[in-house]
Coordinates of C-alpha atoms in Angstrom, one line a residue:
M6 CA 26.8 -100.3 -1.9
T7 CA 26.7 -98.3 1.2
N8 CA 23.7 -96.0 2.0
C9 CA 26.0 -92.8 1.3
E10 CA 27.3 -94.5 -1.9
T11 CA 23.7 -94.9 -3.0
D12 CA 23.0 -91.3 -2.1
Q13 CA 26.0 -89.8 -4.2
A14 CA 24.9 -91.8 -7.2
A15 CA 21.4 -90.8 -6.8
L16 CA 22.3 -87.2 -6.7
A17 CA 24.8 -87.8 -9.5
E18 CA 22.0 -89.1 -11.6
I19 CA 19.7 -85.7 -10.4
L20 CA 22.8 -83.5 -11.3
A21 CA 23.3 -85.1 -14.7
E22 CA 19.6 -84.4 -15.4
I23 CA 19.5 -80.6 -14.5
T24 CA 23.3 -79.7 -15.7
G25 CA 22.1 -81.3 -19.1
R26 CA 19.3 -78.4 -19.4
V27 CA 20.1 -75.2 -21.2
P28 CA 22.2 -73.1 -19.0
G29 CA 20.0 -70.2 -19.1
P30 CA 17.5 -68.7 -21.5
S31 CA 18.0 -69.3 -25.4
T32 CA 15.1 -67.5 -26.1
I33 CA 13.5 -64.2 -25.0
P34 CA 14.3 -63.6 -21.5
S35 CA 11.2 -64.6 -19.4
V36 CA 10.0 -65.3 -16.0
E37 CA 6.9 -67.3 -17.2
R38 CA 8.4 -70.9 -17.2
V39 CA 9.5 -70.5 -13.5
R40 CA 5.8 -68.5 -12.6
R41 CA 4.2 -71.5 -13.9
A42 CA 6.2 -74.1 -12.2
A43 CA 5.9 -72.0 -9.2
E44 CA 2.3 -71.9 -9.2
L45 CA 2.1 -75.8 -9.4
L46 CA 4.3 -75.9 -6.4
G47 CA 2.0 -73.8 -4.4
N48 CA 4.2 -70.8 -4.9
P49 CA 6.9 -71.8 -2.0
Q50 CA 8.6 -68.3 -2.9
H51 CA 6.0 -66.8 -0.8
A52 CA 6.3 -68.8 2.3
F53 CA 9.5 -66.7 3.5
R54 CA 10.7 -62.9 3.8
V55 CA 13.1 -62.1 1.1
V56 CA 16.1 -60.1 0.6
H57 CA 16.8 -59.8 -3.2
L58 CA 20.0 -58.8 -4.7
T59 CA 21.3 -57.8 -8.4
G60 CA 24.2 -55.4 -9.5
T61 CA 27.1 -56.4 -11.7
N62 CA 30.0 -57.1 -9.1
G63 CA 30.0 -57.7 -5.5
K64 CA 26.5 -59.8 -5.4
T65 CA 27.5 -63.0 -3.4
S66 CA 29.8 -61.3 -1.0
T67 CA 27.0 -58.9 -0.2
A68 CA 24.6 -61.8 0.0
R69 CA 26.7 -63.9 2.1
M70 CA 27.1 -60.9 4.5
V71 CA 23.4 -60.2 4.7
E72 CA 22.7 -63.8 5.4
S73 CA 25.4 -63.7 8.2
L74 CA 23.7 -60.9 9.8
V75 CA 20.2 -62.2 9.5
R76 CA 21.3 -65.4 11.2
A77 CA 23.2 -63.6 13.8
H78 CA 19.9 -62.2 15.1
G79 CA 18.5 -65.5 15.5
L80 CA 16.5 -66.2 12.3
R81 CA 16.5 -69.3 10.1
T82 CA 17.9 -68.2 7.2
G83 CA 18.3 -69.2 3.4
L84 CA 21.0 -68.3 0.8
F85 CA 20.7 -68.5 -2.7
T86 CA 23.8 -67.6 -5.0
S87 CA 25.5 -68.4 -8.2
P88 CA 27.9 -69.7 -9.7
H89 CA 29.0 -72.6 -7.4
L90 CA 32.9 -73.0 -6.7
T91 CA 32.7 -76.5 -5.9
S92 CA 29.3 -78.3 -5.9
V93 CA 26.0 -77.1 -7.4
T94 CA 24.6 -77.8 -4.0
E95 CA 26.6 -75.1 -2.3
R96 CA 24.1 -72.4 -4.3
I97 CA 21.3 -73.4 -1.9
Q98 CA 22.1 -72.7 1.8
V99 CA 20.0 -73.4 5.1
E100 CA 21.3 -71.6 8.0
G101 CA 24.8 -71.2 6.4
T102 CA 25.3 -74.7 5.3
P103 CA 24.9 -76.2 1.9
L104 CA 22.1 -78.7 1.5
S105 CA 23.2 -82.4 1.8
A106 CA 22.5 -84.7 -0.8
T107 CA 19.4 -85.9 1.0
Q108 CA 18.2 -82.4 1.2
F109 CA 19.0 -81.6 -2.6
M110 CA 17.2 -85.0 -3.7
A111 CA 14.2 -84.3 -1.4
A112 CA 14.1 -80.7 -3.1
Y113 CA 14.3 -81.9 -6.4
R114 CA 11.9 -84.8 -6.1
R115 CA 9.5 -82.5 -4.4
A116 CA 9.8 -80.3 -7.5
A117 CA 10.3 -82.7 -10.3
P118 CA 6.4 -83.6 -11.4
C119 CA 5.8 -79.8 -11.5
I120 CA 9.1 -79.2 -13.5
E121 CA 8.2 -81.9 -15.7
A122 CA 4.3 -80.6 -16.2
T123 CA 5.8 -77.4 -17.0
D124 CA 8.1 -78.6 -19.4
R125 CA 5.3 -80.2 -21.4
E126 CA 3.2 -77.6 -21.1
F127 CA 5.8 -75.1 -22.7
A128 CA 7.0 -77.6 -25.4
Q129 CA 3.3 -77.8 -26.4
A130 CA 3.6 -74.1 -27.5
G131 CA 6.8 -74.7 -29.1
E132 CA 8.9 -72.8 -26.0
Q133 CA 11.8 -74.1 -24.5
R134 CA 11.9 -76.3 -21.3
L135 CA 12.9 -74.9 -17.7
S136 CA 16.8 -74.3 -18.0
F137 CA 19.4 -75.3 -15.6
F138 CA 19.4 -72.0 -13.5
E139 CA 15.3 -72.0 -13.6
V140 CA 15.2 -75.3 -12.0
L141 CA 18.0 -74.5 -9.0
T142 CA 15.7 -71.4 -8.6
L143 CA 12.8 -73.6 -7.9
L144 CA 14.4 -76.2 -5.8
A145 CA 15.8 -73.2 -3.8
F146 CA 12.2 -72.0 -3.1
V147 CA 11.2 -75.6 -2.4
A148 CA 13.7 -76.1 0.1
F149 CA 13.7 -72.8 2.0
A150 CA 9.9 -73.5 2.2
E151 CA 10.1 -77.0 3.9
A152 CA 13.1 -76.1 6.1
P153 CA 11.3 -73.8 7.2
V154 CA 13.4 -70.4 6.7
D155 CA 12.2 -67.2 8.1
V156 CA 14.3 -65.2 5.6
A157 CA 15.9 -66.1 2.2
V158 CA 18.7 -64.2 0.7
I159 CA 18.3 -64.7 -3.1
E160 CA 20.9 -63.4 -5.7
V161 CA 19.8 -62.8 -9.3
G162 CA 21.2 -65.2 -12.1
M163 CA 21.3 -62.2 -14.4
G164 CA 19.9 -59.0 -14.7
G165 CA 16.7 -58.8 -12.9
Q166 CA 13.2 -58.0 -14.6
W167 CA 13.0 -61.1 -16.1
D168 CA 15.4 -63.2 -13.9
A169 CA 14.2 -66.2 -12.7
T170 CA 14.5 -65.5 -9.4
N171 CA 12.1 -62.3 -9.9
V172 CA 8.9 -64.2 -8.9
A173 CA 9.9 -63.7 -5.1
D174 CA 8.9 -60.5 -3.9
G175 CA 11.7 -59.0 -1.9
E176 CA 10.9 -56.9 1.1
V177 CA 14.4 -55.5 0.3
A178 CA 16.1 -55.2 -3.1
V179 CA 19.7 -54.6 -2.9
V180 CA 21.7 -53.4 -6.0
T181 CA 25.3 -53.4 -5.8
P182 CA 27.6 -51.3 -8.3
I183 CA 26.4 -51.7 -11.9
D184 CA 29.1 -51.8 -15.1
L185 CA 29.0 -53.3 -18.3
D186 CA 28.9 -57.1 -18.2
H187 CA 26.7 -59.6 -20.1
M188 CA 25.8 -56.8 -22.7
E189 CA 24.4 -59.1 -25.3
W190 CA 21.6 -59.8 -22.5
L191 CA 21.2 -56.6 -20.8
G192 CA 22.1 -53.5 -23.1
N193 CA 25.3 -51.8 -23.9
T194 CA 25.0 -48.8 -21.5
T195 CA 25.0 -48.7 -17.7
A196 CA 21.6 -47.0 -17.9
K197 CA 20.0 -50.1 -19.9
I198 CA 21.7 -52.5 -17.5
A199 CA 20.4 -50.8 -14.6
R200 CA 16.8 -50.5 -16.0
T201 CA 16.6 -54.4 -16.1
K202 CA 18.1 -55.1 -13.0
A203 CA 15.8 -52.5 -11.4
G204 CA 13.3 -55.1 -12.1
I205 CA 13.8 -56.5 -8.8
I206 CA 12.6 -53.3 -6.7
K207 CA 9.0 -54.6 -6.1
P208 CA 5.9 -52.0 -4.8
G209 CA 6.2 -50.7 -1.2
A210 CA 9.8 -52.2 -0.8
T211 CA 13.2 -50.6 0.2
A212 CA 15.7 -50.3 -2.1
V213 CA 19.4 -50.3 -0.8
I214 CA 21.3 -48.8 -3.8
S215 CA 25.4 -49.0 -3.9
Q216 CA 27.0 -45.7 -5.4
Q217 CA 26.6 -46.1 -9.1
P218 CA 27.4 -44.3 -12.3
A219 CA 25.0 -41.3 -12.8
D220 CA 22.7 -42.7 -15.7
A221 CA 22.3 -46.1 -13.8
A222 CA 21.5 -44.3 -10.6
T223 CA 18.4 -42.1 -12.3
A224 CA 17.5 -45.3 -13.7
L225 CA 17.0 -47.0 -10.5
A226 CA 15.6 -44.0 -8.6
Q227 CA 13.1 -43.8 -11.5
R228 CA 12.0 -47.4 -10.9
A229 CA 11.6 -46.9 -7.1
S230 CA 9.7 -43.7 -8.0
E231 CA 7.4 -45.4 -10.3
V232 CA 6.7 -48.4 -7.9
G233 CA 7.0 -46.6 -4.6
A234 CA 9.8 -47.8 -3.0
C235 CA 12.2 -46.3 -0.4
L236 CA 15.4 -45.5 -1.3
V237 CA 18.4 -46.1 1.0
R238 CA 21.7 -44.8 -1.1
E239 CA 25.1 -45.2 -0.3
G240 CA 26.2 -41.6 -0.4
V241 CA 23.2 -40.1 1.1
E242 CA 21.3 -42.4 3.9
L243 CA 24.1 -44.9 4.1
E244 CA 28.1 -44.2 4.5
L245 CA 31.4 -46.0 4.9
I246 CA 33.3 -43.5 7.4
S247 CA 36.6 -45.1 8.0
R248 CA 38.4 -48.2 7.4
K249 CA 41.5 -49.6 9.1
L250 CA 43.3 -52.6 8.0
T251 CA 44.3 -55.3 10.1
A252 CA 46.2 -58.7 9.8
D253 CA 42.8 -60.8 9.1
G254 CA 40.8 -58.1 7.5
Q255 CA 39.9 -54.7 8.5
V256 CA 37.6 -52.7 11.1
I257 CA 35.0 -50.3 9.7
D258 CA 32.8 -47.6 11.0
L259 CA 29.4 -47.3 9.1
R260 CA 26.8 -44.7 9.0
T261 CA 23.1 -46.2 8.5
T262 CA 19.8 -43.9 8.5
T263 CA 19.7 -44.6 12.3
G264 CA 23.1 -44.1 13.2
C265 CA 26.7 -45.3 13.2
Y266 CA 28.0 -48.3 14.2
P267 CA 31.9 -47.7 14.8
G268 CA 34.5 -50.2 15.2
I269 CA 33.1 -53.3 13.2
F270 CA 35.7 -56.1 12.4
L271 CA 35.2 -57.3 8.7
P272 CA 37.1 -60.8 7.9
L273 CA 37.5 -59.6 4.2
P274 CA 39.9 -57.5 2.9
G275 CA 39.2 -54.7 0.5
E276 CA 37.8 -51.3 0.2
H277 CA 35.2 -52.9 -2.1
M278 CA 34.1 -55.2 0.8
G279 CA 33.7 -52.4 3.4
H280 CA 31.3 -50.8 0.7
N281 CA 29.7 -54.4 0.4
A282 CA 29.1 -54.5 4.3
L283 CA 27.7 -51.3 4.2
L284 CA 25.1 -52.4 2.2
A285 CA 24.4 -55.8 3.9
L286 CA 23.7 -53.5 7.1
G287 CA 21.6 -51.1 5.1
A288 CA 19.6 -54.1 3.9
V289 CA 19.3 -56.1 7.2
E290 CA 18.6 -52.7 9.1
A291 CA 15.6 -52.2 6.4
L292 CA 14.2 -55.5 7.2
L293 CA 14.5 -56.1 11.0
G294 CA 15.1 -52.7 12.4
G295 CA 12.0 -50.9 11.6
E296 CA 11.5 -47.3 11.1
G297 CA 13.9 -45.2 12.9
K298 CA 15.4 -48.2 15.0
A299 CA 19.0 -49.2 15.0
L300 CA 19.9 -52.7 15.1
D301 CA 21.8 -54.3 18.3
A302 CA 25.4 -53.2 17.4
A303 CA 26.6 -56.4 19.2
V304 CA 25.0 -58.4 17.3
V305 CA 25.7 -56.6 13.9
A306 CA 29.6 -57.3 15.0
K307 CA 28.9 -61.0 15.7
G308 CA 27.3 -61.0 12.0
F309 CA 30.0 -59.5 10.2
A310 CA 32.9 -61.5 11.9
A311 CA 31.4 -64.5 10.9
A312 CA 31.0 -63.5 7.5
T313 CA 33.3 -65.7 4.7
S314 CA 32.9 -65.0 0.9
P315 CA 35.3 -68.0 -0.7
G316 CA 37.0 -67.2 -3.7
R317 CA 37.2 -63.7 -2.8
L318 CA 40.9 -62.6 -2.7
E319 CA 41.0 -66.0 -0.6
L320 CA 44.7 -66.8 0.6
M321 CA 44.9 -70.4 -0.3
R322 CA 48.6 -71.0 0.5
T323 CA 51.3 -69.0 2.4
A324 CA 54.5 -69.8 1.1
P325 CA 54.8 -68.8 -1.6
P326 CA 51.4 -66.7 -0.7
V327 CA 48.9 -68.0 -3.5
L328 CA 45.9 -66.1 -4.1
V329 CA 42.5 -67.0 -6.0
D330 CA 40.0 -64.2 -6.9
V331 CA 36.7 -64.9 -9.2
A332 CA 36.9 -60.9 -11.0
H333 CA 36.2 -61.7 -14.3
N334 CA 35.3 -58.1 -15.8
P335 CA 37.5 -54.8 -15.8
H336 CA 35.3 -53.5 -12.9
G337 CA 35.9 -56.6 -10.7
I338 CA 39.6 -56.5 -11.3
A339 CA 39.9 -52.9 -10.6
A340 CA 38.6 -53.6 -7.3
L341 CA 40.9 -56.6 -7.0
T342 CA 44.1 -54.7 -8.0
A343 CA 43.3 -51.9 -5.4
A344 CA 42.8 -54.6 -2.4
L345 CA 45.9 -56.4 -3.6
R346 CA 48.0 -52.9 -3.4
E347 CA 46.6 -52.0 0.2
S348 CA 46.7 -55.6 1.6
F349 CA 50.0 -56.9 0.0
P350 CA 52.1 -53.7 -0.9
S351 CA 55.6 -55.1 -0.9
L352 CA 54.2 -58.4 -3.0
R353 CA 54.6 -58.7 -6.6
F354 CA 52.7 -61.4 -8.4
I355 CA 52.8 -64.1 -10.9
G356 CA 49.4 -64.3 -12.5
V357 CA 47.4 -67.3 -13.6
V358 CA 44.8 -66.1 -15.8
S359 CA 42.3 -68.0 -17.9
V360 CA 39.1 -65.7 -19.1
M361 CA 36.1 -66.8 -20.7
A362 CA 35.7 -66.1 -24.4
D363 CA 32.3 -64.1 -24.1
K364 CA 34.5 -61.6 -21.4
D365 CA 36.2 -58.7 -21.9
A366 CA 39.2 -60.4 -21.8
A367 CA 41.5 -57.4 -23.1
G368 CA 40.2 -55.1 -20.6
I369 CA 40.6 -57.8 -17.7
L370 CA 44.3 -58.3 -18.8
A371 CA 45.2 -54.4 -19.1
A372 CA 43.6 -54.0 -15.7
L373 CA 45.6 -56.5 -14.0
E374 CA 49.1 -55.4 -15.4
P375 CA 50.2 -52.8 -13.0
V376 CA 50.3 -56.1 -10.2
L377 CA 51.7 -58.5 -12.3
A378 CA 55.6 -59.0 -13.1
E379 CA 54.6 -61.8 -15.3
V380 CA 51.5 -64.0 -16.2
V381 CA 50.9 -67.4 -17.3
L382 CA 48.1 -67.5 -19.7
T383 CA 45.9 -70.9 -19.9
R384 CA 42.5 -72.2 -19.8
N385 CA 40.1 -73.6 -17.6
S386 CA 38.0 -76.8 -17.6
S387 CA 35.0 -74.7 -19.6
E388 CA 34.6 -75.1 -23.4
R389 CA 34.0 -71.4 -23.4
S390 CA 37.7 -70.9 -22.1
L391 CA 39.6 -69.0 -24.4
P392 CA 42.7 -70.3 -26.0
P393 CA 46.2 -69.3 -24.2
D394 CA 47.0 -68.0 -28.0
D395 CA 44.3 -65.5 -28.3
L396 CA 45.0 -64.3 -24.8
R397 CA 48.6 -63.6 -25.9
T398 CA 47.5 -61.8 -28.7
L399 CA 45.1 -59.5 -26.7
A400 CA 47.7 -59.2 -23.3
L401 CA 50.8 -58.0 -26.0
N402 CA 50.1 -54.4 -26.0
S403 CA 50.0 -54.4 -22.3
Y404 CA 52.8 -56.7 -21.3
G405 CA 55.2 -57.4 -24.0
A406 CA 56.1 -60.5 -24.9
E407 CA 58.7 -61.4 -22.7
R408 CA 56.4 -61.6 -19.6
L409 CA 54.0 -63.8 -21.0
H410 CA 53.9 -67.7 -20.7
L411 CA 51.8 -70.0 -22.2
V412 CA 50.7 -73.2 -20.8
D413 CA 47.5 -75.1 -21.8
S414 CA 46.7 -76.8 -18.7
L415 CA 45.8 -74.9 -15.6
T416 CA 47.0 -77.8 -13.4
V417 CA 50.7 -77.2 -14.8
A418 CA 50.1 -73.3 -15.0
L419 CA 49.5 -73.2 -11.3
E420 CA 52.4 -75.1 -10.2
A421 CA 54.8 -73.6 -12.7
A422 CA 53.9 -70.4 -11.3
I423 CA 54.0 -71.6 -7.5
E424 CA 57.5 -72.8 -8.4
A425 CA 58.6 -69.7 -10.1
A426 CA 57.3 -67.5 -7.2
A427 CA 58.9 -70.1 -4.7
A428 CA 62.4 -69.6 -6.4
Q429 CA 62.1 -65.7 -6.4
N430 CA 61.0 -65.5 -2.8
A431 CA 64.4 -67.8 -2.0
E432 CA 66.5 -65.2 -3.9
G433 CA 65.0 -62.2 -1.5
V434 CA 62.4 -61.1 -3.8
S435 CA 58.8 -60.5 -2.6
M436 CA 56.7 -62.7 -5.1
G437 CA 53.4 -64.5 -4.8
V438 CA 50.6 -66.0 -7.3
L439 CA 47.5 -64.6 -8.1
V440 CA 44.8 -67.2 -9.9
T441 CA 42.0 -65.1 -11.5
G442 CA 40.1 -64.0 -14.6
S443 CA 36.7 -66.3 -14.1
V444 CA 34.7 -68.0 -11.8
V445 CA 35.7 -71.2 -13.5
T446 CA 39.4 -70.4 -13.1
A447 CA 39.2 -69.7 -9.6
A448 CA 37.1 -73.0 -8.9
D449 CA 39.1 -74.9 -10.5
A450 CA 42.5 -73.7 -8.9
R451 CA 40.6 -74.0 -5.6
A452 CA 39.9 -77.7 -6.3
L453 CA 43.4 -78.3 -7.1
L454 CA 45.1 -76.1 -4.1
L455 CA 42.5 -78.1 -1.7
A456 CA 43.4 -81.4 -2.9
S457 CA 47.1 -80.9 -2.7
V458 CA 46.7 -79.7 1.0
G459 CA 44.3 -83.0 1.7

């Protein structure tokens, strides 16, 4: 067996141990397990500056833009996002590159004794051991401290106040748009959800806030006032002045507290990406610019031009066009459909849709209807995937039976949709394929499409 094969086998063993843990908190949410393990590790989360992000939609794209901007300024960066599209290791990146097998294993071996000690300690108290996400959070902190990085850009897993990542203290807290999601954990109103997410706003920090529902905006402002954080708000201190579409993205003009940044090329389509870029710029300006000091416009342009966001309206094929998107709630689908209308105005789409059972599948399907000529309802690789028959029941009112097709295998569903779109294009109809409804659906489809190219 080669060294590479040995490394992959060892990594697989470690990943099996981590993924075999509870995915997230199964008891009352708490950061205490991570806090204790981090203490045993010497609090690696305090070894670097932190930009912390929460919200319902747009977190990962905004985080990736923040990281790209910070790196363009010559600083060494860490990036922690979730969930992943291909491999767990891609959640933890240093200098824009996912950890290698060797780096991931080194972080795990450094953290393992403290993880095991914490597990024993909490088991003796009758509480659960560290979860899958909590362990990954600790590995990110360890990897970033040992790299070392100057700035870590950290996306919450869920919520904020009791999220595992909240043992880190962000100099800048970013809150992307808040909507109803994960209501079983976060509450059934945007105000309740905002109060939980506001927990990442720490004393003396700068809170960069997107446009929000009124009750959510109030909750965030109250938290900032309570802890003495500076508020930087979209629509007040920040503004997306204008946008112009290009063949490969958009050109945006942005205004911040220090002035304007005109003519910024962003290689990501959709108005929502323009708003995400505005938040990212506000965050990096707060982190690096200093009071009243603008960033170098050329460096900002370089950082945005290098930004990527896989699985976000990602064009995987061109003949016929096949797009993959991770949208998994009605708010995210609304942003997706608006971007489709804008960037692909002449196209209609055959949808390949699979949704998790704990999501608002009816709302997702209804929001997709205006851009889908027909839809193939399927299931993804997750055990939580809603059966196609159930999806059909939820879709009937929006689509009618004649536009709905049920295919149990995502592989077969994707192949059928591509063949149908290609056939219609051959007859002069402009048709594409859109795969969406869940992060897992997007990840599965990307893997299939990349494998077929390879």
